[in-house]
Short mmCIF file of C-alpha atoms and ligand atoms in Angstrom, two decimals:
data_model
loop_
_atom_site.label_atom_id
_atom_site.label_comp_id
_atom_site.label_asym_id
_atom_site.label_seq_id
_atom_site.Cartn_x
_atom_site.Cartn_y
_atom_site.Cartn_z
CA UNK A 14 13.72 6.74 20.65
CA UNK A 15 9.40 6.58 20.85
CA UNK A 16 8.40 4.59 23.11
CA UNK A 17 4.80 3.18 23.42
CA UNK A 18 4.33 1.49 26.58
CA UNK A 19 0.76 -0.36 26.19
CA UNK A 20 -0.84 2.73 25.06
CA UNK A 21 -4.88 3.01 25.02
CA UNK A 22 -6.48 5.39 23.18
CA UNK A 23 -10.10 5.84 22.61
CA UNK A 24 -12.66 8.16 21.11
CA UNK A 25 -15.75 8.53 23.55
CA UNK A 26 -15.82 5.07 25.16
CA UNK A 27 -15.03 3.77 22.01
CA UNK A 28 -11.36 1.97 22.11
CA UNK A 29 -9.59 2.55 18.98
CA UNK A 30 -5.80 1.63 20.05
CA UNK A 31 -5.42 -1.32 22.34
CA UNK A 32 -2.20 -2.15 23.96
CA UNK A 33 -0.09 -0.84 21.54
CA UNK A 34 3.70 -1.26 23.27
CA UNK A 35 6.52 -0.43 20.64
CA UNK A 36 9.85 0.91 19.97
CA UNK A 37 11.08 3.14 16.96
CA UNK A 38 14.52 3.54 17.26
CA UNK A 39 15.88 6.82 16.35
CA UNK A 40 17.09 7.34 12.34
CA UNK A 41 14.92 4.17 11.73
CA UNK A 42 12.05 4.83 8.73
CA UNK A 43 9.05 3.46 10.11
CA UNK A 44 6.04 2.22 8.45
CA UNK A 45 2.27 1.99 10.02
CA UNK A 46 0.17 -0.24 7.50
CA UNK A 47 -3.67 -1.15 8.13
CA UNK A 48 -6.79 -1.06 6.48
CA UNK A 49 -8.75 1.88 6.56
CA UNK A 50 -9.90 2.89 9.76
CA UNK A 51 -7.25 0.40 11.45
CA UNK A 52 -6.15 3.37 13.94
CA UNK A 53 -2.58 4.63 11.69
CA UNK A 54 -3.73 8.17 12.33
CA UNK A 55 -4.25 7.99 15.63
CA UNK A 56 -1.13 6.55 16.54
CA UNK A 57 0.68 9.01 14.59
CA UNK A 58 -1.34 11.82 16.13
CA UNK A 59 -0.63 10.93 19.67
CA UNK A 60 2.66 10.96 19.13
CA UNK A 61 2.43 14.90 18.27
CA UNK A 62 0.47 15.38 21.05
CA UNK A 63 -3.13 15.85 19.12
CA UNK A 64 -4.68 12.98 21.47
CA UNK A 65 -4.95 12.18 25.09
CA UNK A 66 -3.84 8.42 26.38
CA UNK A 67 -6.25 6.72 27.82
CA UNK A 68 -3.75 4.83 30.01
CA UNK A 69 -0.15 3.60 29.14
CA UNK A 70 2.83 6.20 28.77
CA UNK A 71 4.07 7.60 25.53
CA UNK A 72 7.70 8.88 25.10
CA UNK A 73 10.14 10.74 23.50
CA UNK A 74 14.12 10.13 24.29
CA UNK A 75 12.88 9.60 28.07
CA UNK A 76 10.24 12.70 28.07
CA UNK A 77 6.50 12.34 28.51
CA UNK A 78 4.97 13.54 25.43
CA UNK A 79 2.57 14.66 27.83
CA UNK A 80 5.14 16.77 29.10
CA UNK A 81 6.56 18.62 25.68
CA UNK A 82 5.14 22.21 25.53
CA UNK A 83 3.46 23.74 22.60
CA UNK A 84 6.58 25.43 21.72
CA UNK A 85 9.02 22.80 21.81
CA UNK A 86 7.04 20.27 20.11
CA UNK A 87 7.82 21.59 16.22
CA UNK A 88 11.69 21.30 17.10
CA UNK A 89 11.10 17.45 18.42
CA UNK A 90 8.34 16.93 15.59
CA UNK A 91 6.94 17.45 12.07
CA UNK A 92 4.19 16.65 10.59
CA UNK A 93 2.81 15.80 7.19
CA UNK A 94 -0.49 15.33 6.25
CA UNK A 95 -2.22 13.92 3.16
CA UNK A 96 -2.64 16.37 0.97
CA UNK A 97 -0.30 18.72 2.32
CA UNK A 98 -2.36 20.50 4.91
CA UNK A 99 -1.35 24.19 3.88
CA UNK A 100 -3.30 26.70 4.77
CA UNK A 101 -5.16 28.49 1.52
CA UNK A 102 -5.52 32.16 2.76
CA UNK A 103 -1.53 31.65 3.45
CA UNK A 104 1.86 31.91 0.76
CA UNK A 105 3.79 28.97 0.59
CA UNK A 106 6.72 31.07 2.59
CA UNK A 107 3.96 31.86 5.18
CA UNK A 108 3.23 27.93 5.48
CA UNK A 109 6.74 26.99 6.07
CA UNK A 110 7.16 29.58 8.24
CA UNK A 111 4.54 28.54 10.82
CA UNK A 112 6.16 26.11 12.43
CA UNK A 113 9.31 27.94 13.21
CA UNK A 114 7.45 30.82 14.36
CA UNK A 115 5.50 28.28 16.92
CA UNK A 116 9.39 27.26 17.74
CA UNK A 117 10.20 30.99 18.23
CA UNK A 118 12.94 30.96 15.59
CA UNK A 119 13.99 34.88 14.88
CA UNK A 120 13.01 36.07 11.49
CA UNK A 121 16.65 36.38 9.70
CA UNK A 122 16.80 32.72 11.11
CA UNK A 123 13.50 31.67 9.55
CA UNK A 124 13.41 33.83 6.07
CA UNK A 125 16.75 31.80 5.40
CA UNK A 126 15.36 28.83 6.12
CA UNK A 127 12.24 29.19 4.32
CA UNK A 128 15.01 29.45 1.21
CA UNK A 129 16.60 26.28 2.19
CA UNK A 130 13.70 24.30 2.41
CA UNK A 131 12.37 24.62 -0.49
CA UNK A 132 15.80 24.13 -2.51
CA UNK A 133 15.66 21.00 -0.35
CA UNK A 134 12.39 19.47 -1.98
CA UNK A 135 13.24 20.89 -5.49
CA UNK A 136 10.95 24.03 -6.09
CA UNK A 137 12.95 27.34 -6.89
CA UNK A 138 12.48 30.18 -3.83
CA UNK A 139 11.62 32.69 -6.05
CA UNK A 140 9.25 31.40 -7.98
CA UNK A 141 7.70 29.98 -5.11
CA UNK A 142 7.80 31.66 -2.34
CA UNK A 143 4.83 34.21 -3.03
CA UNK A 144 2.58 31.36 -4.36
CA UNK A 145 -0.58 30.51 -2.25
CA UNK A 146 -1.24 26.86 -2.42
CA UNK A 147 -4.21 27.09 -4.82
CA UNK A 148 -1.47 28.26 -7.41
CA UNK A 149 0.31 24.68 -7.08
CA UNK A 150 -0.22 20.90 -8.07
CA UNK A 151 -0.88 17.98 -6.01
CA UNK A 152 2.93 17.72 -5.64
CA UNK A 153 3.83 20.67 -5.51
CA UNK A 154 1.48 20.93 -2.11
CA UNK A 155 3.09 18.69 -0.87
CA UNK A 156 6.26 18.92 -1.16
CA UNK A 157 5.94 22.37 0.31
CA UNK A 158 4.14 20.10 3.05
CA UNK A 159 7.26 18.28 3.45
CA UNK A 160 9.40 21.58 3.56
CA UNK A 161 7.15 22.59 6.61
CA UNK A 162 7.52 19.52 8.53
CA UNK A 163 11.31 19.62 8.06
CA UNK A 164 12.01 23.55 8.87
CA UNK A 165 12.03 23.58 12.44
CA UNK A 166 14.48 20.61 11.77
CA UNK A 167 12.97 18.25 14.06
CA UNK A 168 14.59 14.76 14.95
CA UNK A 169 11.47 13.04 14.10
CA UNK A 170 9.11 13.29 11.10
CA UNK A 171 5.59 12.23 11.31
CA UNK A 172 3.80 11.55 8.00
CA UNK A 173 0.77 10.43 7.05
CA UNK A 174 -0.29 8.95 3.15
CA UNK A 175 1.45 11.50 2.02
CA UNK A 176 1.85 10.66 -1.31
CA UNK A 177 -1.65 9.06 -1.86
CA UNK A 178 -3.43 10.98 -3.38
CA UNK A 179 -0.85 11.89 -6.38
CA UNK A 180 -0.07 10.47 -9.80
CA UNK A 181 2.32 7.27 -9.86
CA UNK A 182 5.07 9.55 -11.27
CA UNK A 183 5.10 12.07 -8.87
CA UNK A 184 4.18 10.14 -5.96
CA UNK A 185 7.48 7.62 -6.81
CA UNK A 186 9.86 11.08 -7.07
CA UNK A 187 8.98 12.08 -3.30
CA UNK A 188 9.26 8.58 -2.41
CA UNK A 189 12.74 8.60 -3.58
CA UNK A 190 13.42 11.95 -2.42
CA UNK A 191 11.92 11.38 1.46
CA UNK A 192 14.22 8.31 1.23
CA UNK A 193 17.09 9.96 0.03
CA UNK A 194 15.78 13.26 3.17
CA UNK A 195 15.75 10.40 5.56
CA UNK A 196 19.10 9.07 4.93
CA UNK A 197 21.00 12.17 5.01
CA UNK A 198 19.79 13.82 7.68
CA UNK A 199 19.39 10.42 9.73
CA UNK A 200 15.65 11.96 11.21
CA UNK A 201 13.39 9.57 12.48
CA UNK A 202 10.71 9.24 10.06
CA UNK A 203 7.04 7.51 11.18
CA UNK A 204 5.05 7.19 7.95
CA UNK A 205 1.89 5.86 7.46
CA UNK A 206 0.21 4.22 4.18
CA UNK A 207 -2.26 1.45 3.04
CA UNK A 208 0.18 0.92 0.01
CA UNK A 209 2.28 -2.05 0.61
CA UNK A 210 4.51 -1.36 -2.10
CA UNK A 211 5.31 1.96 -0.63
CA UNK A 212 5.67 0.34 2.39
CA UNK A 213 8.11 -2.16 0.94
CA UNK A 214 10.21 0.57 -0.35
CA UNK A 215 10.76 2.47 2.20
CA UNK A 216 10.69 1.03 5.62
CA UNK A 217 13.31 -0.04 7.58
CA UNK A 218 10.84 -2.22 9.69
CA UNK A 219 6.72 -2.14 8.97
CA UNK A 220 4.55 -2.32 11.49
CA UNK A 221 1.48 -4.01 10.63
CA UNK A 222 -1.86 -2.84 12.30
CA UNK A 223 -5.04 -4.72 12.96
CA UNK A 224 -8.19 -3.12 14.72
CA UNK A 225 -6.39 -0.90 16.66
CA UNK A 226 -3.68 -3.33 18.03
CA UNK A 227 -0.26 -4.26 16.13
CA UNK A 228 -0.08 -8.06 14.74
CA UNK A 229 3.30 -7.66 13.24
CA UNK A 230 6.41 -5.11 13.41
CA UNK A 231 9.36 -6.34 11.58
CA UNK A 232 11.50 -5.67 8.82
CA UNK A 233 9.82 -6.20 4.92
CA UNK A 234 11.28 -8.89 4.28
CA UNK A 235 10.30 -11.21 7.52
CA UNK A 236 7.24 -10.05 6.84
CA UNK A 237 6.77 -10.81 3.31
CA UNK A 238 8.45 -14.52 4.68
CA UNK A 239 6.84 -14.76 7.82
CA UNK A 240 3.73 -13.25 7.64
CA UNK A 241 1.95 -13.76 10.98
CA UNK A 242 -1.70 -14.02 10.08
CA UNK A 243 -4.09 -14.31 7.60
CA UNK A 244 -4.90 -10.25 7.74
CA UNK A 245 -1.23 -9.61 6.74
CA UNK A 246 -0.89 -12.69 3.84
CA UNK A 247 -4.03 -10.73 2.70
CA UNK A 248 -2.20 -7.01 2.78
CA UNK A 249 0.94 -8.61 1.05
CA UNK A 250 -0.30 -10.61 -1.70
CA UNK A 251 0.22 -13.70 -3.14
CA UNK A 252 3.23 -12.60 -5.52
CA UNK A 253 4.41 -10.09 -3.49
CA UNK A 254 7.62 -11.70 -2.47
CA UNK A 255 8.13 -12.17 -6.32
CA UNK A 256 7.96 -8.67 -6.80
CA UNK A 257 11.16 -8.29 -4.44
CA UNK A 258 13.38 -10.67 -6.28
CA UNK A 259 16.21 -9.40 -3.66
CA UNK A 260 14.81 -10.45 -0.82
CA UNK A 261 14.88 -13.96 -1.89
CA UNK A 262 17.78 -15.60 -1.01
CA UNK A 263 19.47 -18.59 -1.87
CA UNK A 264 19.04 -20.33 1.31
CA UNK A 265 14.71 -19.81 1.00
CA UNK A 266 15.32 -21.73 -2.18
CA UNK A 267 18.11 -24.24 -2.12
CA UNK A 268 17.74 -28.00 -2.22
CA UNK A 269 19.32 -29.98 0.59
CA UNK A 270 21.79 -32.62 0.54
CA UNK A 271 23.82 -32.17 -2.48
CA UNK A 272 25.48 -35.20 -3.45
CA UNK A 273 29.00 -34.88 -2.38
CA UNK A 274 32.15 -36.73 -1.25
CA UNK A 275 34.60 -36.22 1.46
CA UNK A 276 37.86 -35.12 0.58
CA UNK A 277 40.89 -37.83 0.73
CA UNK A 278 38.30 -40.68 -1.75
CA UNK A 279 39.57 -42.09 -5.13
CA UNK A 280 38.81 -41.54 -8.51
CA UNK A 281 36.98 -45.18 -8.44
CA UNK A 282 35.06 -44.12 -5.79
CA UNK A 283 34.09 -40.79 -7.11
CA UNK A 284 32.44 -41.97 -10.30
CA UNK A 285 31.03 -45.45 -8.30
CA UNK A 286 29.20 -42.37 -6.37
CA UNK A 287 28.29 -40.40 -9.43
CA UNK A 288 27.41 -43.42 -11.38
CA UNK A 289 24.81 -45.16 -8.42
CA UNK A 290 23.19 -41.05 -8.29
CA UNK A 291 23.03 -40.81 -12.12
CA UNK A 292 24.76 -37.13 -11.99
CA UNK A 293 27.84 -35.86 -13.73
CA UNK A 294 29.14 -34.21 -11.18
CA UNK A 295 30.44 -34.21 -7.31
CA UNK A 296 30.83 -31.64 -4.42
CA UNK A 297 33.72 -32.03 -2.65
CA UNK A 298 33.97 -31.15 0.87
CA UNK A 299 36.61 -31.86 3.74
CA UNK A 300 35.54 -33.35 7.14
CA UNK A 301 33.91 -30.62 8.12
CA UNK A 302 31.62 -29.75 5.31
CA UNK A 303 33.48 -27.45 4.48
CA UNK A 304 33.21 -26.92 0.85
CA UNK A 305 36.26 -27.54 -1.42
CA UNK A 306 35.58 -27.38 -4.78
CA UNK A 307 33.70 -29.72 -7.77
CA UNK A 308 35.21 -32.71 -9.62
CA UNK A 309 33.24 -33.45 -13.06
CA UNK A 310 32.86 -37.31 -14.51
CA UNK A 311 34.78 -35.72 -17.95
CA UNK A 312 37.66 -35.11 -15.99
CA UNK A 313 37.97 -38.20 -14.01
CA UNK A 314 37.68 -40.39 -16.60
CA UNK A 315 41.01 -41.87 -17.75
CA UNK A 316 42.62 -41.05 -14.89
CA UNK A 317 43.94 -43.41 -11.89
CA UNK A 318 41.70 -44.86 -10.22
CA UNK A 319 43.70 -44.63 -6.95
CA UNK A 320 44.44 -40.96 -6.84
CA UNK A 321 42.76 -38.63 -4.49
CA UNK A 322 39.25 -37.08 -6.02
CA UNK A 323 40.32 -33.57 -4.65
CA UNK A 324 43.57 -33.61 -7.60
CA UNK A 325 40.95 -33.15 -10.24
CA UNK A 326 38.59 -30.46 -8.86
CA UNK A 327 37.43 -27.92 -11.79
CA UNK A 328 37.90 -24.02 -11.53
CA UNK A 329 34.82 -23.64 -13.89
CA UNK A 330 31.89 -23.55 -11.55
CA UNK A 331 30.25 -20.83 -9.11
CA UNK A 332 29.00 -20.95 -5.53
CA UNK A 333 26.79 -18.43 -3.50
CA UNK A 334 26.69 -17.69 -0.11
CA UNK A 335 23.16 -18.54 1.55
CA UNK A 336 22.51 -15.01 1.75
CA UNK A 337 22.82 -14.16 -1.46
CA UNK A 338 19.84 -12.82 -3.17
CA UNK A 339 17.81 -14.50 -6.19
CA UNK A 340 18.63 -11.40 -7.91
CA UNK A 341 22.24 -11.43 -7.46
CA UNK A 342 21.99 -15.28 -8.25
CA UNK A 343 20.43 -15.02 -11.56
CA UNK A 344 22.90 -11.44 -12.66
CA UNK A 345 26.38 -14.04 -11.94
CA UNK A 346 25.36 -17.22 -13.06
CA UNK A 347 27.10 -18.42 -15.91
CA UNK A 348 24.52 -19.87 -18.25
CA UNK A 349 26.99 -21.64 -20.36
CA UNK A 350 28.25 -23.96 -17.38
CA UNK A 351 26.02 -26.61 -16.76
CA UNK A 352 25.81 -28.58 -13.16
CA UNK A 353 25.04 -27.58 -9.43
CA UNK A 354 25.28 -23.93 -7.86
CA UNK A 355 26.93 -24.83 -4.01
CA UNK A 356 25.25 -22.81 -1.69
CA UNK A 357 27.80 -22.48 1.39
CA UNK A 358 27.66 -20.30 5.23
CA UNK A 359 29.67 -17.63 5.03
CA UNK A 360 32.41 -19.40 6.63
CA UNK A 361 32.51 -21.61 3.47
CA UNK A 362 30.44 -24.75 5.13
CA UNK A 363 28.01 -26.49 2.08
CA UNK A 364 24.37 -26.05 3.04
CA UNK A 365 22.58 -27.07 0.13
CA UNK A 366 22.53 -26.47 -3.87
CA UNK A 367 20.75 -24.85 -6.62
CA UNK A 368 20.90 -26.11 -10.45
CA UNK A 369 19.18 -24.01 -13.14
CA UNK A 370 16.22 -26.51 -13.48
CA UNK A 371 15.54 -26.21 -9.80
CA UNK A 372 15.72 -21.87 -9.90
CA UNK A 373 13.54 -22.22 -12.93
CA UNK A 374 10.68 -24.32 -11.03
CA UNK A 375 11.12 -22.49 -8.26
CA UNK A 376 11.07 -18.71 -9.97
CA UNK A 377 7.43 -20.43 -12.23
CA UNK A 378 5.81 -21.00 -9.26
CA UNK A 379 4.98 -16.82 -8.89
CA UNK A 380 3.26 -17.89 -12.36
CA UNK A 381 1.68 -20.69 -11.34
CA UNK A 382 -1.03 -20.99 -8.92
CA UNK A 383 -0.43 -24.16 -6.06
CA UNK A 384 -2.79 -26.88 -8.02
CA UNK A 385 -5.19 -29.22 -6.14
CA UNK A 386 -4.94 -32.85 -6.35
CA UNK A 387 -7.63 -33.83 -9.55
CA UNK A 388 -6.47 -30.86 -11.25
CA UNK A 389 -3.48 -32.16 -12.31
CA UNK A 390 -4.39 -32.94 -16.08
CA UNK A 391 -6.31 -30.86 -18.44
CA UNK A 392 -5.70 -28.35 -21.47
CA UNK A 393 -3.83 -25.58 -20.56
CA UNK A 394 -5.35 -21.95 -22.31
CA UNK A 395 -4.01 -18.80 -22.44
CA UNK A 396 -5.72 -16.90 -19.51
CA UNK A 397 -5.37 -13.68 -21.68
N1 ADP B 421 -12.37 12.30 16.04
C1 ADP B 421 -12.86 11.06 16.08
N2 ADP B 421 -13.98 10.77 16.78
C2 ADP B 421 -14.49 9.53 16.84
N3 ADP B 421 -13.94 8.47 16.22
C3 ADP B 421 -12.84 8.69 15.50
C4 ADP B 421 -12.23 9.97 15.39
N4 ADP B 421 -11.13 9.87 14.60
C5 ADP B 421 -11.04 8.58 14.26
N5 ADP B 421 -12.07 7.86 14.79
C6 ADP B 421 -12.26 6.41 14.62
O1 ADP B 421 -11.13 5.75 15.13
C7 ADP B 421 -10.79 4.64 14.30
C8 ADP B 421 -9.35 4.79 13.85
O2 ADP B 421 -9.24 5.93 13.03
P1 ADP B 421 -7.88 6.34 12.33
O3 ADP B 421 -6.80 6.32 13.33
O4 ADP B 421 -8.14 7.61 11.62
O5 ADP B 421 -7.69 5.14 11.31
P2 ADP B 421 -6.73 5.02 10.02
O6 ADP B 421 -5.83 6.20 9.99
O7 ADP B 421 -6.01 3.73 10.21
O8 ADP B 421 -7.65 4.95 8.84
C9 ADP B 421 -11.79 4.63 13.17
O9 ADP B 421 -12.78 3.69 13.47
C10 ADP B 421 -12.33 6.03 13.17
O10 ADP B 421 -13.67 6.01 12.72
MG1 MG B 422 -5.62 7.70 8.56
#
């Protein structure tokens, strides 16, 4: 685990991080996101030692970063810069080599390693390893970047906008293939971007930075919920939540208080209830909310009046749980079936409902901008 314990760091007099107190848990993929000049780097650089704390304590599993010597600080830490960060005069075997040399690996131990690493980010050793980094693309760099940071095989990974200055293509391949590095070697990886998306995509929490102090650390999708000021609605974007269909769930978007009667009612009173709500259909739930089934008007009618409602509850509807996503919601629902969606706890209690009409308004308002009052009539034109 890192630990930040209200950590000041400044350049000159100048204070750049304020405060900062903060736990990354170990295998957790953690995002720094800020504007430009926000103070990312600098938190990422004193946690590999490149900066001096101007008060508050910085650690590693219990140990003083302070503390960690020159040599042991490439098997606790790698690091990946922007574009890569190779040195030009050097191969790309000579690169990845570095930091295991600074470890004081032997050189059987390294050579084979140099090998692995770069089958592990996709680029053939023999092609490769002779290359000098002028000889490479963008991505190419920096994978071998990656293949550096990860050769000592360090617990935790430091990275920072790695993949910002390549092509879309390329840039979304190492994302997958950090995510996939991440996952299967369970390392602790701190990356830093100004790309929400990216951040979105990757981070098990995100920890939003503001002038050199944090003013939100949670996971994407309480922040793309809850975001906690105006700086961070800004960095996510009106229709960003829209863009993450799964992190919508049915419970952000259900209506409350179905219409519904309690188990152990008539027929009579059944359609008296559907009749006085103009619907067609009723939830039916026992004492305890607990959700039982539906009974539809078509089946009720010509039956007796006096028998229980719950004898004539239909098969041919669907529920979600509250936690199910919009995603999910809109892949199972049957569009044939007409009639209310129960939305229930995961112990089967009703919480609220969704009907296709209300999932359509609520999916066209990412289309449609909030309107003011006046501006409620009017031509609408194509805007392009
Ligand atoms: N070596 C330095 N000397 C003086 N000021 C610096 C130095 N490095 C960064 N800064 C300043 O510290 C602030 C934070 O920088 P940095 O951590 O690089 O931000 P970010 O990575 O979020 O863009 C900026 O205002 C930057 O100008
Ligand atoms: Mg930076």
């Amino acid at each position: 685990m890192i630990v930040f314990d209200k950590v000041r760091i400044a350049y000159k007099d100048r204070p750049v991080l304020n405060d900062v107190t903060l736990k990354i848990e170990d295998g957790e993929f953690f995002v720094l996101i800020g504007s430009s000049g926000c103070g990312k780097t600098t938190l990422l650089k004193s946690i590999n030692k490149l900066l001096p704390l101007k008060s508050g304590s910085l650690s590693i599993n219990g140990i003083p970063v302070k503390d960690v010597t020159v040599q042991d600080l490439p098997k606790m830490v790698g690091y990946v810069v922007q574009s890569g960060g190779l040195f030009p005069h050097m191969t790309v075997e000579e690169n990845i080599a570095l930091t295991m040399q600074i470890a004081r690996m032997s050189k059987g131990e390294i050579q084979e390693r140099v090998d692995q690493m770069l089958r592990m980010v996709n680029l053939d050793p023999d092609i490769y390893r002779n290359q000098y980094p002028s000889q490479l693309s963008g991505g190419q760099q920096q994978r071998v970047g990656i293949a550096r940071a990860f050769a000592a095989d360090p617990p935790i990974v430091l990275m920072d906008e790695p993949f910002s200055a390549l092509d879309p293509v390329t840039r979304s391949e190492l994302q997958n293939e950090i995510h996939y590095l991440h996952a299967k070697d369970k390392k602790t990886v701190v990356f830093v971007t100004h790309d929400m998306d990216e951040a979105i995509k990757l981070a098990d929490r995100i920890c939003m930075i503001q002038n050199g102090r944090i003013v939100q650390c949670d996971t994407p999708e309480n922040i793309l919920k809850h975001p906690a000021n105006q700086y961070v609605m800004e960095f996510i974007g009106a229709n960003r939540l829209w863009a993450n269909p799964n992190y919508i769930r049915a419970a952000d978007i259900m209506r409350l208080h179905p219409i519904c009667i309690v188990e152990g009612r008539t027929v009579i009173q059944a359609m008296q209830i559907m009749r006085h709500n103009g619907v067609d259909s009723l939830l039916v739930v026992d004492k305890k909310h607990m959700l039982l089934g539906l009974v539809r008007l078509e089946d009720l009618i010509g039956k007796q009046g006096s028998d229980v409602v719950e004898t004539y509850l239909t098969d041919d509807y669907i529920a979600v749980e509250g936690e199910t996503s919009l995603k999910e919601i809109i892949s199972t629902i049957d569009y044939g079936v007409s009639g209310v969606i129960p939305v229930i706890s995961h112990s089967g209690v009703l919480l609220g409902y969704l009907t296709k009409s209300s999932l359509l308004a609520t999916m066209s308002k990412q289309f449609v901008p909030e309107r003011s009052e006046g501006e409620r009539s009017g031509v609408i034109c194509p805007t392009n």
